[in-house]
Amino acid sequence: MNDPLVILGIAGSLRKESFNRSLLRAAVELAPEGARIETFELDGLPLFNQDEEQNPHPKVAELKQRARSADAILFVTPEYNYSIPGVLKNAIDCASRPYGDSAWNGKPVAIMGATIGTLGTSRAQYHLRQTFVFLNMYPVNQPEVMVSNAQDRFDQEGRLTDETTKKLIQQLLAELVNWTKRLQQSAH
Ligand SMILES: Cc1cc2nc3c(=O)[nH]c(=O)nc-3n(C[C@H](O)[C@H](O)[C@H](O)COP(=O)(O)O)c2cc1C
């Protein structure tokens, strides 16, 4: 039997009761057969400083190693001020350097996000897609998983209760797995 595909899941919020962290936990449980989602927590990641890029902090080195060894990436992003939260952009920047040694290069990637607002992190997600151009990441286009009114879709313990959202996550993960296999086959 083939080894399961490893998807590295990163949520762009440090908040203990973060809906996006909860959404990532739901994805871990909904991973399709033949794939496993591992998570990387952004707590403790230092702010990017180009003076340090040749001598990365251990947490940055760990992020780069985990991203590199993963078959695919799953970003789960809140929207802050109509864009990508600083903690997630910082993590992306950290693992993209030094120039020519980006851990994201050529990785298949999927995005989802949750907000207490109504537009489901769409503006943050489209900004994230823009970064994939320079990062040379290969995003899954559809389905777009944009979870609005998140406070109504999780229980008190942060478990996802909304069946529609669960189905969308399953579809997104299935697409990510298919997409990753296609890219891996075409690389051989
Ligand atoms: C600094 C800040 C900026 C925010 N900006 C937006 C925004 O532009 N659009 C939006 O839908 N929600 C915005 N929100 C509300 C977030 O959707 C909400 O706080 C959400 O719960 C954050 O994700 P988390 O639960 O994973 O921490 C903002 C929240 C913060 C703290």
CSV table of C-alpha atoms and ligand atoms in Angstrom, one decimal:
chain,number,residue,atom,x,y,z
A,1,MET,CA,0.0,0.0,0.0
A,2,ASN,CA,1.2,3.5,-0.7
A,3,ASP,CA,2.2,5.8,2.1
A,4,PRO,CA,-0.5,8.4,2.9
A,5,LEU,CA,0.0,11.8,1.4
A,6,VAL,CA,1.0,14.3,4.1
A,7,ILE,CA,-0.8,17.7,4.1
A,8,LEU,CA,0.7,20.3,6.4
A,9,GLY,CA,-2.1,22.4,7.9
A,10,ILE,CA,-1.3,25.9,9.2
A,11,ALA,CA,-3.9,28.2,10.8
A,12,GLY,CA,-3.3,31.9,10.7
A,13,SER,CA,-4.5,32.8,14.2
A,14,LEU,CA,-2.8,32.5,17.6
A,15,ARG,CA,-6.1,32.8,19.5
A,16,LYS,CA,-6.8,29.9,21.8
A,17,GLU,CA,-10.5,29.7,20.8
A,18,SER,CA,-9.8,30.6,17.2
A,19,PHE,CA,-12.5,29.5,14.7
A,20,ASN,CA,-9.7,28.9,12.1
A,21,ARG,CA,-7.8,26.7,14.4
A,22,SER,CA,-11.1,24.8,15.0
A,23,LEU,CA,-11.7,24.6,11.3
A,24,LEU,CA,-8.2,23.1,10.8
A,25,ARG,CA,-9.0,20.6,13.6
A,26,ALA,CA,-12.2,19.7,11.7
A,27,ALA,CA,-10.2,19.2,8.5
A,28,VAL,CA,-7.8,16.8,10.3
A,29,GLU,CA,-10.8,14.6,11.2
A,30,LEU,CA,-12.3,14.9,7.7
A,31,ALA,CA,-9.1,14.0,5.8
A,32,PRO,CA,-9.8,11.5,3.0
A,33,GLU,CA,-8.5,8.0,3.0
A,34,GLY,CA,-4.9,7.9,1.8
A,35,ALA,CA,-4.1,11.3,3.3
A,36,ARG,CA,-3.1,12.7,6.7
A,37,ILE,CA,-3.2,16.3,7.9
A,38,GLU,CA,-0.4,17.3,10.3
A,39,THR,CA,-0.5,20.7,11.9
A,40,PHE,CA,2.1,23.4,12.5
A,41,GLU,CA,1.3,26.0,15.2
A,42,LEU,CA,2.6,29.5,14.6
A,43,ASP,CA,3.0,30.4,18.3
A,44,GLY,CA,6.6,31.4,19.0
A,45,LEU,CA,7.6,32.0,15.4
A,46,PRO,CA,9.8,35.1,15.4
A,47,LEU,CA,9.2,38.1,13.3
A,48,PHE,CA,11.0,37.9,10.0
A,49,ASN,CA,14.3,39.8,10.0
A,50,GLN,CA,16.3,39.5,6.8
A,51,ASP,CA,19.6,39.9,8.8
A,52,GLU,CA,18.8,36.5,10.3
A,53,GLU,CA,17.7,34.6,7.2
A,54,GLN,CA,21.0,32.8,6.8
A,55,ASN,CA,20.9,31.7,10.4
A,56,PRO,CA,17.2,30.8,11.0
A,57,HIS,CA,15.6,30.5,14.4
A,58,PRO,CA,14.9,26.8,15.3
A,59,LYS,CA,11.1,27.3,14.8
A,60,VAL,CA,11.7,28.8,11.3
A,61,ALA,CA,14.0,25.8,10.5
A,62,GLU,CA,11.3,23.5,11.7
A,63,LEU,CA,8.6,25.2,9.6
A,64,LYS,CA,10.8,24.9,6.5
A,65,GLN,CA,11.6,21.3,7.2
A,66,ARG,CA,7.9,20.4,7.8
A,67,ALA,CA,6.7,22.3,4.7
A,68,ARG,CA,9.4,20.7,2.5
A,69,SER,CA,8.7,17.2,3.6
A,70,ALA,CA,4.9,17.6,3.2
A,71,ASP,CA,3.2,16.6,0.0
A,72,ALA,CA,0.8,19.6,0.1
A,73,ILE,CA,-0.1,22.6,2.2
A,74,LEU,CA,-3.4,23.7,3.7
A,75,PHE,CA,-3.7,27.3,4.9
A,76,VAL,CA,-6.6,28.1,7.1
A,77,THR,CA,-6.8,31.9,7.3
A,78,PRO,CA,-8.8,34.5,9.2
A,79,GLU,CA,-9.3,37.9,7.5
A,80,TYR,CA,-7.7,40.9,9.2
A,81,ASN,CA,-8.5,44.3,7.9
A,82,TYR,CA,-9.5,42.8,4.5
A,83,SER,CA,-6.3,40.9,4.2
A,84,ILE,CA,-4.0,38.1,5.4
A,85,PRO,CA,-3.2,38.2,9.2
A,86,GLY,CA,0.3,39.3,9.9
A,87,VAL,CA,1.1,36.0,11.7
A,88,LEU,CA,0.4,34.0,8.6
A,89,LYS,CA,2.1,36.3,6.2
A,90,ASN,CA,5.1,36.4,8.5
A,91,ALA,CA,5.2,32.5,8.5
A,92,ILE,CA,5.0,32.5,4.7
A,93,ASP,CA,7.8,35.1,4.5
A,94,CYS,CA,10.0,33.2,7.0
A,95,ALA,CA,9.8,29.9,5.1
A,96,SER,CA,10.3,31.6,1.7
A,97,ARG,CA,13.8,32.8,2.4
A,98,PRO,CA,16.8,33.0,1.8
A,99,TYR,CA,16.1,33.7,-1.8
A,100,GLY,CA,16.3,30.5,-3.9
A,101,ASP,CA,15.7,28.4,-0.8
A,102,SER,CA,11.9,28.7,-0.4
A,103,ALA,CA,10.2,25.8,1.3
A,104,TRP,CA,7.0,26.6,-0.5
A,105,ASN,CA,8.4,26.2,-4.1
A,106,GLY,CA,6.3,23.9,-6.2
A,107,LYS,CA,3.9,22.9,-3.5
A,108,PRO,CA,0.2,22.1,-4.1
A,109,VAL,CA,-1.9,24.2,-1.7
A,110,ALA,CA,-5.5,24.7,-0.6
A,111,ILE,CA,-7.1,27.5,1.4
A,112,MET,CA,-10.0,27.8,3.6
A,113,GLY,CA,-11.0,30.3,6.3
A,114,ALA,CA,-13.6,31.3,8.8
A,115,THR,CA,-14.9,34.7,9.9
A,116,ILE,CA,-17.5,36.1,12.2
A,117,GLY,CA,-18.3,38.4,9.3
A,118,THR,CA,-20.3,37.7,6.2
A,119,LEU,CA,-17.9,37.4,3.4
A,120,GLY,CA,-16.1,34.4,4.7
A,121,THR,CA,-12.5,35.6,4.5
A,122,SER,CA,-12.7,36.0,0.8
A,123,ARG,CA,-10.6,39.1,0.6
A,124,ALA,CA,-7.8,37.4,2.7
A,125,GLN,CA,-8.0,34.3,0.5
A,126,TYR,CA,-7.6,36.2,-2.7
A,127,HIS,CA,-4.6,38.1,-1.3
A,128,LEU,CA,-3.2,34.8,-0.3
A,129,ARG,CA,-3.7,33.4,-3.8
A,130,GLN,CA,-1.7,36.4,-5.1
A,131,THR,CA,1.3,35.4,-3.0
A,132,PHE,CA,1.2,31.9,-4.6
A,133,VAL,CA,2.2,33.4,-7.9
A,134,PHE,CA,5.6,34.6,-6.6
A,135,LEU,CA,5.9,31.6,-4.3
A,136,ASN,CA,5.3,29.2,-7.2
A,137,MET,CA,2.7,27.3,-5.3
A,138,TYR,CA,-0.1,25.5,-7.1
A,139,PRO,CA,-3.5,26.3,-5.6
A,140,VAL,CA,-6.7,24.3,-5.8
A,141,ASN,CA,-9.2,26.7,-7.3
A,142,GLN,CA,-12.5,25.1,-6.2
A,143,PRO,CA,-14.4,24.6,-4.0
A,144,GLU,CA,-13.7,27.9,-2.2
A,145,VAL,CA,-14.3,27.2,1.5
A,146,MET,CA,-15.3,30.6,3.0
A,147,VAL,CA,-17.0,30.1,6.3
A,148,SER,CA,-19.1,33.1,7.3
A,149,ASN,CA,-20.9,33.7,10.6
A,150,ALA,CA,-18.5,31.2,12.2
A,151,GLN,CA,-20.0,31.7,15.6
A,152,ASP,CA,-23.1,29.8,14.4
A,153,ARG,CA,-21.2,26.8,13.0
A,154,PHE,CA,-19.2,25.6,15.9
A,155,ASP,CA,-20.2,24.4,19.3
A,156,GLN,CA,-18.9,25.6,22.7
A,157,GLU,CA,-15.9,23.2,22.5
A,158,GLY,CA,-15.0,24.5,19.0
A,159,ARG,CA,-16.3,21.4,17.2
A,160,LEU,CA,-17.7,22.1,13.7
A,161,THR,CA,-21.4,21.3,13.7
A,162,ASP,CA,-22.4,22.6,10.3
A,163,GLU,CA,-22.9,19.8,7.8
A,164,THR,CA,-22.7,22.0,4.8
A,165,THR,CA,-19.2,23.2,5.9
A,166,LYS,CA,-18.1,19.7,6.6
A,167,LYS,CA,-19.0,18.6,3.1
A,168,LEU,CA,-17.2,21.5,1.6
A,169,ILE,CA,-14.1,20.7,3.5
A,170,GLN,CA,-14.3,17.1,2.4
A,171,GLN,CA,-14.6,18.2,-1.2
A,172,LEU,CA,-11.7,20.6,-0.9
A,173,LEU,CA,-9.4,17.9,0.6
A,174,ALA,CA,-10.4,15.4,-2.0
A,175,GLU,CA,-9.5,18.0,-4.7
A,176,LEU,CA,-6.2,18.7,-3.0
A,177,VAL,CA,-5.3,15.0,-2.9
A,178,ASN,CA,-6.2,14.5,-6.6
A,179,TRP,CA,-4.3,17.7,-7.5
A,180,THR,CA,-1.2,16.6,-5.5
A,181,LYS,CA,-1.2,13.2,-7.2
A,182,ARG,CA,-1.5,14.7,-10.6
A,183,LEU,CA,1.3,17.1,-10.0
A,184,GLN,CA,3.5,14.3,-8.5
A,185,GLN,CA,2.8,12.0,-11.5
A,186,SER,CA,3.6,14.7,-14.0
A,187,ALA,CA,6.9,15.4,-12.2
A,188,HIS,CA,8.1,11.8,-12.9
B,1,LIG,C1,-7.3,42.9,13.8
B,1,LIG,C2,-8.6,42.3,13.3
B,1,LIG,C3,-9.1,42.6,12.1
B,1,LIG,C4,-10.3,42.0,11.6
B,1,LIG,N1,-10.7,42.3,10.3
B,1,LIG,C5,-11.7,41.6,9.7
B,1,LIG,C6,-12.0,41.7,8.3
B,1,LIG,O1,-11.4,42.5,7.6
B,1,LIG,N2,-13.0,41.0,7.8
B,1,LIG,C7,-13.7,40.1,8.6
B,1,LIG,O2,-14.6,39.4,8.1
B,1,LIG,N3,-13.4,39.9,9.9
B,1,LIG,C8,-12.4,40.6,10.5
B,1,LIG,N4,-12.1,40.5,11.8
B,1,LIG,C9,-13.0,39.6,12.6
B,1,LIG,C10,-12.5,38.1,12.5
B,1,LIG,O3,-13.2,37.5,11.5
B,1,LIG,C11,-12.7,37.4,13.8
B,1,LIG,O4,-12.0,38.0,14.8
B,1,LIG,C12,-12.3,35.9,13.7
B,1,LIG,O5,-12.9,35.3,14.8
B,1,LIG,C13,-10.8,35.8,13.6
B,1,LIG,O6,-10.4,34.5,13.4
B,1,LIG,P1,-10.1,33.4,14.6
B,1,LIG,O7,-11.4,33.1,15.3
B,1,LIG,O8,-9.5,32.3,13.9
B,1,LIG,O9,-9.1,34.1,15.5
B,1,LIG,C14,-11.0,41.1,12.4
B,1,LIG,C15,-10.5,40.8,13.6
B,1,LIG,C16,-9.3,41.3,14.1
B,1,LIG,C17,-8.8,40.9,15.5
